[in-house]
Amino acid sequence: MSYVDEVLEKVKQKNPDQPEFLQAVTEVLNSLRPVVEANEEKYRKLAILERITEPDRQIMFRVPWVDDNGQVQVNRGFRVQFNNAIGPYKGGIRLHPSVNLSIIKFLGFEQVFKNSLTTLPIGGGKGGSDFDPKGKSDNEIMHFCQSFMTELYKYIGADTDVPAGDIGTGAREIGFMFGQYKRIRDLYEGVLTGKGLSYGGSLARTEATGYGLLYLTQELMKCHGESMEGKTVAISGSGNVATYAAQKAQQMGAKVVTLSDSTGWIYDPEGIDIELLKEVKEVKRARLSEYAAARSSAEYHDKKNADDHGVWNIKVDIALPCATQNELNLDDAKALVANGVKAVCEGANMPTTIEATEYLQQNGVWFVGGKAANAGGVATSALEMSQNSERLSWSFEEVDQKLKGIMVGIYHAIDDAAKKYGMEGNYVAGANIAGFEKVVNAMIAQGVV
Ligand code: NDP
Ligand code: 2IT
């Protein structure tokens, strides 16, 4: 049996109840076959694949807090520190009722390769809780965040592990967590990124994931003799990533015609009104249906069931899934291909199922996975860490220029890696290989640790 198959089997046996983690590992290890085969005996002897698929440590803890009615609530907190071969653990905190160990492990595993692709010195980790921020008052959010940090602070630090935002965690939550860390440790350090601008945050971090996604997509199009100008774009989600992806796409001359949330989706053939979107989602924290109610050109569709991903049925040139894992399945991929989609680039983490990814690739769609396409967020987090370390802050333009350079660089790195192993155009394999090589070299150099 090949070393890849051996390890895939072991990972399945050890984690039978973790479907998302197994999905992420299967995708990565399958695409690493040519690299692993070229180093089969060496990697087997050093147990490289066993080590890279087993987190350094997994922390799970109780998060008790008191709601506005005086009722004590208990959530479960997680931090998975996956791999710190190339820098301190780095990765977001997801607050969503669906959060469990499988989801945090898949995100932490992917983060290792993504962070490596940024070229910056950051290892991979992820955290979160099954806490649901929806419908909670600011007071409840603060109490939860303070309780979460009262345990998490033991394991993190500016040179150890630096969390950030993800689904359900934005500037408000990061602010409450930072305040509690500072209070407990009596230490003013860059322990979190995505901070507010008045206390160590970086300009352009809010925009970074969405903007970065578009910088990479633009480079992909350019290298295929196309531009963003005049293209029609479908985006899913309506949170941080979706909002700034839509904004940058329209600044580039494309028209974004869809958005979604967990209850429904909109089709706006005249192009998304970004200011209205921000007002509804960022200021009012309301549902997308309110966007449609305020804009006559927009149609609102209720989500019929969990498998209803209506946005992928719209005819577009480019699709950018920016909501959550497994939101674009084989049927969605078929609908996109039938409508002539040219490119699919993932703003979310693992939004496309393995079958859908393969179908898109087999049908000539230029497909870039999240580890490369959404790396702009964490890359800019690393730039925030640099600014915190030198106790300076850079201008928006300086950060944005660096972000653009990093995303264009990532596109070429994954394109080159795919070509080097005879898989031209397979950007999924290219990203996994390029991300893996750097981490493995560092692991080997550092010995058996
Ligand atoms: P937000 O919380 O800001 O927005 C999430 C969006 O996705 C919302 O519209 C939400 O709808 C929708 N969504 C979330 N979960 C589900 C679900 N289970 N089913 C349907 N819709 C869902 O998160 P972000 O924009 O920050 O994150 C979006 C994706 O991008 C995630 O996969 C995240 O891991 C990834 N990502 C984020 C980065 C960042 O810097 N923030 C960086 C790189 C990747 P609703 O409001 O109804 O829940
Ligand atoms: O998935 C991700 O890359 C993020 N949520 C951002 C992580 C970070 O540390 O900025």
Coordinates of C-alpha atoms and ligand atoms in Angstrom, one line a residue:
M1 CA 0.0 0.0 0.0
S2 CA 1.3 3.5 -0.8
Y3 CA 2.3 5.7 2.1
V4 CA -0.5 8.1 1.4
D5 CA -3.1 5.3 1.5
E6 CA -1.6 3.9 4.6
V7 CA -1.9 7.2 6.4
L8 CA -5.4 8.0 5.0
E9 CA -6.5 4.6 6.5
K10 CA -4.9 5.4 9.9
V11 CA -6.5 8.9 10.0
K12 CA -9.9 7.4 9.2
Q13 CA -9.5 4.8 11.9
K14 CA -8.4 7.3 14.5
N15 CA -11.1 9.9 13.7
P16 CA -14.2 8.0 12.6
D17 CA -16.6 10.6 13.9
Q18 CA -15.0 13.6 12.2
P19 CA -16.3 13.9 8.6
E20 CA -15.1 17.5 7.9
F21 CA -11.6 16.7 9.2
L22 CA -11.5 13.5 7.1
Q23 CA -12.7 15.4 4.0
A24 CA -10.0 18.0 4.4
V25 CA -7.2 15.4 5.0
T26 CA -8.4 13.2 2.1
E27 CA -8.3 16.2 -0.3
V28 CA -4.9 17.2 0.8
L29 CA -3.2 13.8 0.9
N30 CA -4.6 12.7 -2.4
S31 CA -3.3 15.7 -4.1
L32 CA 0.2 15.4 -2.5
R33 CA 0.7 11.9 -4.0
P34 CA 3.3 12.9 -6.6
V35 CA 5.4 14.7 -3.9
V36 CA 5.1 12.0 -1.4
E37 CA 5.9 9.3 -4.0
A38 CA 9.1 11.1 -4.9
N39 CA 10.1 11.0 -1.2
E40 CA 8.2 7.8 -0.1
E41 CA 10.8 6.1 2.1
K42 CA 12.2 9.2 3.7
Y43 CA 8.7 10.6 4.6
R44 CA 7.5 7.2 5.9
K45 CA 10.6 6.8 8.1
L46 CA 10.1 10.3 9.5
A47 CA 6.3 9.8 9.8
I48 CA 5.8 13.1 8.1
L49 CA 2.2 12.5 7.2
E50 CA 1.2 11.0 10.6
R51 CA 2.7 14.1 12.2
I52 CA 1.2 16.6 9.9
T53 CA -2.3 15.1 10.4
E54 CA -2.2 15.0 14.2
P55 CA -2.5 18.4 15.9
D56 CA 0.2 19.5 18.3
R57 CA -2.6 19.8 20.9
Q58 CA -6.4 20.2 21.2
I59 CA -7.9 22.2 24.0
M60 CA -11.6 21.9 24.9
F61 CA -13.1 23.8 27.8
R62 CA -16.4 24.8 29.4
V63 CA -17.6 28.4 28.8
P64 CA -20.2 29.4 31.4
W65 CA -21.8 32.8 31.2
V66 CA -24.9 34.5 32.5
D67 CA -27.6 35.7 30.0
D68 CA -29.7 38.8 30.3
N69 CA -32.4 36.9 32.2
G70 CA -29.9 35.8 34.9
Q71 CA -29.9 32.3 33.5
V72 CA -26.5 30.5 33.4
Q73 CA -25.6 29.2 30.0
V74 CA -22.8 26.7 29.2
N75 CA -21.0 26.5 25.9
R76 CA -18.0 24.4 24.7
G77 CA -14.8 26.2 23.8
F78 CA -12.1 24.9 21.5
R79 CA -8.6 25.7 20.4
V80 CA -6.7 23.3 18.2
Q81 CA -3.0 24.2 17.8
F82 CA -2.2 22.2 14.7
N83 CA 1.4 22.9 13.6
N84 CA 3.9 25.6 14.5
A85 CA 6.9 24.5 12.3
I86 CA 7.1 27.9 10.5
G87 CA 5.7 30.3 13.1
P88 CA 3.3 30.8 16.1
Y89 CA -0.1 29.2 15.7
K90 CA -2.4 31.5 13.8
G91 CA -6.1 31.2 12.8
G92 CA -9.5 32.4 13.6
I93 CA -12.2 31.8 16.2
R94 CA -15.5 30.6 14.9
L95 CA -18.7 31.2 16.9
H96 CA -21.5 29.2 15.4
P97 CA -23.9 26.6 16.9
S98 CA -22.6 23.9 14.4
V99 CA -19.0 24.2 15.8
N100 CA -17.5 20.8 17.0
L101 CA -14.1 19.2 17.2
S102 CA -14.3 17.9 13.6
I103 CA -15.0 21.4 12.2
I104 CA -12.2 23.1 14.3
K105 CA -9.7 20.4 13.3
F106 CA -10.5 20.7 9.6
L107 CA -10.1 24.4 9.8
G108 CA -6.8 24.1 11.8
F109 CA -5.4 21.6 9.3
E110 CA -6.2 23.7 6.3
Q111 CA -4.8 26.8 8.0
V112 CA -1.3 25.1 8.2
F113 CA -1.1 25.0 4.4
K114 CA -2.8 28.3 3.8
N115 CA -0.5 30.2 6.2
S116 CA 2.5 28.6 4.6
L117 CA 1.3 29.9 1.2
T118 CA 1.2 33.5 2.4
T119 CA 5.1 33.3 2.7
L120 CA 4.8 34.9 6.1
P121 CA 6.0 33.2 9.4
I122 CA 2.8 31.8 10.8
G123 CA 1.8 28.3 11.9
G124 CA -1.7 26.9 11.8
G125 CA -4.4 26.7 14.4
K126 CA -8.2 27.4 14.9
G127 CA -10.6 27.8 17.7
G128 CA -14.2 28.5 18.4
S129 CA -17.3 27.6 20.3
D130 CA -20.8 26.3 19.7
F131 CA -22.1 29.7 21.1
D132 CA -24.7 31.3 18.7
P133 CA -24.1 35.1 18.6
K134 CA -27.4 35.6 16.7
G135 CA -30.0 37.5 18.6
K136 CA -27.7 38.0 21.6
S137 CA -27.4 41.5 23.2
D138 CA -24.1 43.3 23.3
N139 CA -24.0 42.5 27.0
E140 CA -24.4 38.8 26.4
I141 CA -21.8 38.8 23.7
M142 CA -19.4 40.5 26.1
H143 CA -20.0 38.0 28.9
F144 CA -19.5 35.1 26.6
C145 CA -16.3 36.6 25.2
Q146 CA -14.9 37.3 28.6
S147 CA -15.6 33.8 29.9
F148 CA -14.1 32.3 26.7
M149 CA -10.9 34.3 27.2
T150 CA -10.7 33.5 30.9
E151 CA -9.8 30.0 29.9
L152 CA -8.2 30.6 26.5
Y153 CA -5.6 33.1 27.8
K154 CA -3.6 30.3 29.3
Y155 CA -2.7 28.9 25.9
I156 CA -2.2 32.0 23.7
G157 CA 0.3 34.9 23.3
A158 CA 1.8 37.1 20.7
D159 CA 4.7 34.6 20.1
T160 CA 2.7 31.5 20.9
D161 CA -0.8 31.5 19.3
V162 CA -2.6 34.5 17.8
P163 CA -6.3 34.0 17.2
A164 CA -8.5 36.3 15.0
G165 CA -12.0 36.4 13.5
D166 CA -14.0 33.9 11.5
I167 CA -17.7 33.1 11.2
G168 CA -19.5 35.0 14.1
T169 CA -16.4 36.7 15.3
G170 CA -15.8 40.3 14.1
A171 CA -14.4 43.5 15.5
R172 CA -16.9 43.6 18.4
E173 CA -16.0 40.1 19.7
I174 CA -12.2 40.6 19.2
G175 CA -12.5 43.8 21.2
F176 CA -14.1 42.1 24.2
M177 CA -11.6 39.2 24.0
F178 CA -8.6 41.6 23.8
G179 CA -9.9 43.6 26.8
Q180 CA -10.2 40.5 28.9
Y181 CA -6.8 39.1 27.9
K182 CA -5.1 42.4 28.7
R183 CA -6.9 42.5 32.0
I184 CA -5.9 39.0 33.1
R185 CA -2.3 39.1 31.8
D186 CA -1.7 42.8 32.4
L187 CA 0.1 42.6 29.1
Y188 CA -0.5 44.9 26.0
E189 CA 0.6 42.7 23.1
G190 CA -0.6 41.6 19.7
V191 CA -2.3 38.5 21.0
L192 CA -5.3 38.8 18.6
T193 CA -5.6 40.2 15.1
G194 CA -8.6 42.0 13.6
K195 CA -8.4 44.5 16.5
G196 CA -10.0 47.9 16.3
L197 CA -7.9 50.6 14.7
S198 CA -7.6 52.6 18.0
Y199 CA -5.9 49.7 19.8
G200 CA -3.5 48.0 17.4
G201 CA -5.6 46.8 14.5
S202 CA -4.4 47.1 11.0
L203 CA -6.0 49.2 8.3
A204 CA -7.4 46.9 5.5
R205 CA -7.7 43.8 7.7
T206 CA -11.5 44.2 7.6
E207 CA -11.4 44.2 3.8
A208 CA -8.5 41.8 3.4
T209 CA -10.1 38.4 2.8
G210 CA -12.6 39.7 0.2
Y211 CA -10.2 42.0 -1.5
G212 CA -7.5 39.3 -1.5
L213 CA -9.9 36.9 -3.1
L214 CA -10.5 39.3 -5.9
Y215 CA -6.8 40.1 -6.4
L216 CA -6.1 36.4 -6.9
T217 CA -9.2 36.0 -9.1
Q218 CA -8.1 38.9 -11.2
E219 CA -4.7 37.5 -11.7
L220 CA -6.2 34.1 -12.6
M221 CA -8.4 35.8 -15.2
K222 CA -5.5 37.8 -16.6
C223 CA -3.3 34.8 -17.0
H224 CA -6.1 33.2 -19.1
G225 CA -6.4 36.3 -21.3
E226 CA -9.5 37.7 -19.5
S227 CA -10.3 40.6 -17.2
M228 CA -12.9 41.2 -14.5
E229 CA -14.4 44.1 -16.5
G230 CA -18.0 43.3 -17.4
K231 CA -18.0 39.9 -15.8
T232 CA -21.1 38.7 -13.9
V233 CA -20.4 37.2 -10.4
A234 CA -22.3 35.0 -8.0
I235 CA -21.3 35.4 -4.4
S236 CA -22.8 33.3 -1.5
G237 CA -22.8 34.5 2.1
S238 CA -23.3 38.1 3.2
G239 CA -20.7 38.4 6.0
N240 CA -17.3 39.9 6.2
V241 CA -15.8 37.9 3.3
A242 CA -18.8 38.2 1.0
T243 CA -19.2 42.0 1.6
Y244 CA -15.7 43.0 0.7
A245 CA -15.4 40.5 -2.1
A246 CA -18.5 42.1 -3.7
Q247 CA -17.1 45.6 -3.1
K248 CA -13.7 44.8 -4.8
A249 CA -15.4 42.9 -7.7
Q250 CA -17.5 45.9 -8.5
Q251 CA -14.5 48.2 -8.2
M252 CA -12.9 46.0 -10.8
G253 CA -15.8 46.6 -13.2
A254 CA -17.7 43.3 -12.6
K255 CA -21.3 43.0 -11.5
V256 CA -22.2 40.9 -8.4
V257 CA -25.8 39.6 -8.7
T258 CA -26.3 37.3 -5.8
L259 CA -25.7 37.0 -2.0
S260 CA -27.1 34.6 0.6
D261 CA -27.4 33.9 4.3
S262 CA -28.6 30.8 6.2
T263 CA -32.2 31.7 5.7
G264 CA -32.4 32.7 2.1
W265 CA -30.7 34.3 -0.9
I266 CA -31.1 37.3 -3.2
Y267 CA -30.8 37.9 -6.9
D268 CA -30.1 41.5 -7.8
P269 CA -29.6 41.8 -11.6
E270 CA -28.6 45.4 -11.4
G271 CA -25.6 44.6 -9.1
I272 CA -25.3 44.7 -5.4
D273 CA -25.7 48.1 -3.6
I274 CA -22.7 47.8 -1.3
E275 CA -23.6 50.7 1.0
L276 CA -27.1 49.3 1.5
L277 CA -25.6 45.8 2.2
K278 CA -23.2 47.3 4.8
E279 CA -26.1 49.2 6.4
V280 CA -28.2 46.1 6.7
K281 CA -25.5 43.6 7.8
E282 CA -22.8 45.7 9.6
V283 CA -24.9 48.5 11.2
K284 CA -28.3 46.9 11.8
R285 CA -27.0 43.3 12.0
A286 CA -30.2 42.3 10.2
R287 CA -31.1 39.6 7.7
L288 CA -30.6 39.8 4.0
S289 CA -34.3 39.9 3.5
E290 CA -34.1 43.5 4.7
Y291 CA -31.7 44.3 1.8
A292 CA -34.3 43.0 -0.7
A293 CA -37.1 44.9 1.0
A294 CA -35.2 48.2 0.6
R295 CA -34.1 47.6 -3.0
S296 CA -36.6 47.3 -5.8
S297 CA -34.3 45.5 -8.3
A298 CA -33.6 42.6 -5.8
E299 CA -35.6 39.4 -5.5
Y300 CA -35.5 37.5 -2.2
H301 CA -35.8 33.7 -2.1
D302 CA -36.4 31.8 1.1
K303 CA -34.1 28.8 1.5
K304 CA -36.3 25.7 1.1
N305 CA -34.0 23.2 2.8
A306 CA -30.3 22.7 3.8
D307 CA -29.5 21.7 0.2
D308 CA -31.1 24.7 -1.4
H309 CA -28.1 26.8 -2.6
G310 CA -30.1 28.9 -5.0
V311 CA -27.3 31.3 -5.9
W312 CA -25.5 28.6 -8.0
N313 CA -28.4 28.4 -10.4
I314 CA -27.9 31.9 -11.7
K315 CA -26.0 32.3 -15.0
V316 CA -22.6 33.9 -14.2
D317 CA -19.0 34.0 -15.4
I318 CA -17.4 33.7 -11.9
A319 CA -18.7 32.0 -8.7
L320 CA -17.2 32.9 -5.3
P321 CA -18.6 30.8 -2.4
C322 CA -18.0 32.9 0.7
A323 CA -20.3 31.4 3.4
T324 CA -19.4 28.1 4.9
Q325 CA -18.2 24.5 4.3
N326 CA -19.9 22.2 1.8
E327 CA -22.3 24.9 0.5
L328 CA -21.5 24.0 -3.2
N329 CA -22.3 20.4 -4.0
L330 CA -22.3 18.3 -7.2
D331 CA -25.7 19.5 -8.3
D332 CA -24.6 23.1 -7.9
A333 CA -21.4 22.4 -9.8
K334 CA -23.5 20.9 -12.6
A335 CA -25.7 24.0 -12.7
L336 CA -22.7 26.3 -12.8
V337 CA -21.1 24.4 -15.7
A338 CA -24.3 24.2 -17.6
N339 CA -24.5 28.0 -17.4
G340 CA -21.0 28.4 -18.7
V341 CA -19.1 29.5 -15.5
K342 CA -15.4 30.1 -16.2
A343 CA -13.9 30.4 -12.7
V344 CA -14.8 29.3 -9.2
C345 CA -12.6 30.7 -6.4
E346 CA -13.3 29.9 -2.7
G347 CA -13.6 32.8 -0.3
A348 CA -14.9 30.4 2.4
N349 CA -13.0 27.4 3.8
M350 CA -13.9 24.2 2.0
P351 CA -17.2 25.4 0.6
T352 CA -17.0 23.0 -2.4
T353 CA -17.5 19.3 -1.8
I354 CA -14.8 16.9 -3.2
E355 CA -17.2 15.6 -5.9
A356 CA -18.2 19.2 -6.9
T357 CA -14.5 20.2 -7.1
E358 CA -13.7 17.3 -9.4
Y359 CA -16.6 17.9 -11.6
L360 CA -15.7 21.6 -12.0
Q361 CA -12.0 20.7 -12.8
Q362 CA -13.1 17.9 -15.3
N363 CA -15.2 20.4 -17.1
G364 CA -12.5 23.0 -17.6
V365 CA -13.5 25.4 -14.9
W366 CA -10.6 27.3 -13.4
F367 CA -11.0 26.3 -9.7
V368 CA -8.9 27.8 -6.9
G369 CA -9.5 26.4 -3.4
G370 CA -9.7 28.4 -0.2
K371 CA -6.2 27.7 1.1
A372 CA -4.9 29.9 -1.7
A373 CA -7.9 32.1 -2.6
N374 CA -8.9 33.3 0.9
A375 CA -5.4 33.6 2.3
G376 CA -5.5 37.4 2.1
G377 CA -7.2 37.6 5.5
V378 CA -4.6 35.7 7.5
A379 CA -1.8 37.3 5.5
T380 CA -3.1 40.7 6.6
S381 CA -3.4 39.4 10.1
A382 CA 0.3 38.6 9.9
L383 CA 0.9 42.1 8.7
E384 CA -1.0 43.3 11.8
M385 CA 1.4 41.2 13.9
S386 CA 4.4 42.9 12.2
Q387 CA 3.0 46.3 12.9
N388 CA 2.3 45.4 16.5
S389 CA 5.8 44.1 17.0
E390 CA 7.4 47.3 15.6
R391 CA 4.7 49.4 17.4
L392 CA 3.9 51.3 14.2
S393 CA 0.9 51.3 11.9
W394 CA 1.1 51.4 8.2
S395 CA -1.3 53.3 5.8
F396 CA -4.2 51.6 4.1
E397 CA -2.4 51.8 0.8
E398 CA 0.8 50.2 2.1
V399 CA -1.1 47.2 3.6
D400 CA -3.4 46.9 0.5
Q401 CA -0.3 46.9 -1.8
K402 CA 1.4 44.2 0.3
L403 CA -1.8 42.2 0.3
K404 CA -2.1 42.5 -3.5
G405 CA 1.5 41.4 -3.9
I406 CA 1.0 38.4 -1.7
M407 CA -2.2 37.3 -3.5
V408 CA -0.6 37.6 -7.0
G409 CA 2.4 35.8 -5.6
I410 CA 0.2 32.9 -4.3
Y411 CA -1.4 32.5 -7.7
H412 CA 1.9 32.1 -9.4
A413 CA 3.3 29.8 -6.6
I414 CA 0.4 27.4 -7.0
D415 CA 0.4 27.6 -10.8
D416 CA 4.1 26.8 -10.8
A417 CA 3.8 24.0 -8.3
A418 CA 1.1 22.3 -10.4
K419 CA 3.2 22.6 -13.5
K420 CA 6.3 21.3 -11.7
Y421 CA 4.5 18.0 -11.0
G422 CA 2.8 17.7 -14.4
M423 CA -0.6 18.9 -13.2
E424 CA -0.9 22.2 -15.0
G425 CA -4.2 24.0 -14.2
N426 CA -4.8 21.9 -11.1
Y427 CA -4.6 24.8 -8.6
V428 CA -5.9 22.6 -5.7
A429 CA -2.9 20.3 -6.0
G430 CA -0.6 23.3 -6.6
A431 CA -1.7 25.0 -3.4
N432 CA -1.4 21.8 -1.3
I433 CA 2.0 21.0 -2.7
A434 CA 3.4 24.5 -2.4
G435 CA 2.0 24.9 1.2
F436 CA 3.2 21.5 2.2
E437 CA 6.8 21.7 0.9
K438 CA 7.7 24.7 3.2
V439 CA 6.2 23.2 6.3
V440 CA 7.8 19.8 5.7
N441 CA 11.2 21.3 5.2
A442 CA 10.9 23.2 8.5
M443 CA 9.6 20.0 10.3
I444 CA 12.5 17.9 9.0
A445 CA 15.1 20.6 9.9
Q446 CA 13.7 20.8 13.5
G447 CA 13.9 17.1 14.2
V448 CA 11.4 14.8 15.8
V449 CA 9.3 17.2 17.9
Ligands
NDP1 P1 -19.4 36.0 8.8 O1 -19.9 35.5 10.1 O2 -19.1 37.4 8.7 O3 -20.5 35.6 7.7 C1 -20.8 34.3 7.4 C2 -21.8 34.3 6.3 O4 -22.0 32.9 5.9 C3 -23.2 34.8 6.8 O5 -23.9 35.3 5.7 C4 -23.9 33.5 7.3 O6 -25.3 33.6 7.3 C5 -23.4 32.5 6.3 N1 -23.3 31.2 6.9 C6 -22.6 30.8 8.0 N2 -22.8 29.6 8.3 C7 -23.7 29.1 7.5 C8 -24.4 27.9 7.4 N3 -24.1 26.9 8.2 N4 -25.3 27.8 6.4 C9 -25.6 28.8 5.5 N5 -25.0 30.1 5.6 C10 -24.1 30.2 6.6 O7 -18.1 35.1 8.5 P2 -17.0 35.4 7.4 O8 -17.5 36.2 6.3 O9 -15.8 35.9 8.2 O10 -16.6 33.9 7.0 C11 -17.2 33.3 5.8 C12 -16.3 32.1 5.4 O11 -15.0 32.6 5.1 C13 -16.0 31.0 6.4 O12 -15.9 29.8 5.8 C14 -14.7 31.4 7.0 O13 -14.0 30.3 7.6 C15 -14.0 31.9 5.8 N6 -12.8 32.8 6.0 C16 -13.0 34.0 6.7 C17 -11.9 34.8 6.9 C18 -12.0 36.1 7.6 O14 -11.0 36.8 7.6 N7 -13.1 36.5 8.2 C19 -10.6 34.5 6.3 C20 -10.6 33.3 5.5 C21 -11.7 32.5 5.4 P3 -26.1 33.8 8.6 O15 -25.8 35.2 9.0 O16 -27.5 33.5 8.3 O17 -25.5 32.8 9.6
2IT2 O1 -9.8 31.1 7.9 C1 -9.0 32.1 8.0 O2 -8.0 32.2 7.4 C2 -9.4 33.1 9.0 N1 -10.5 33.1 9.5 C3 -8.5 34.3 9.3 C4 -7.5 33.9 10.3 C5 -6.6 35.0 10.8 O3 -5.8 34.6 11.7 O4 -6.7 36.1 10.4

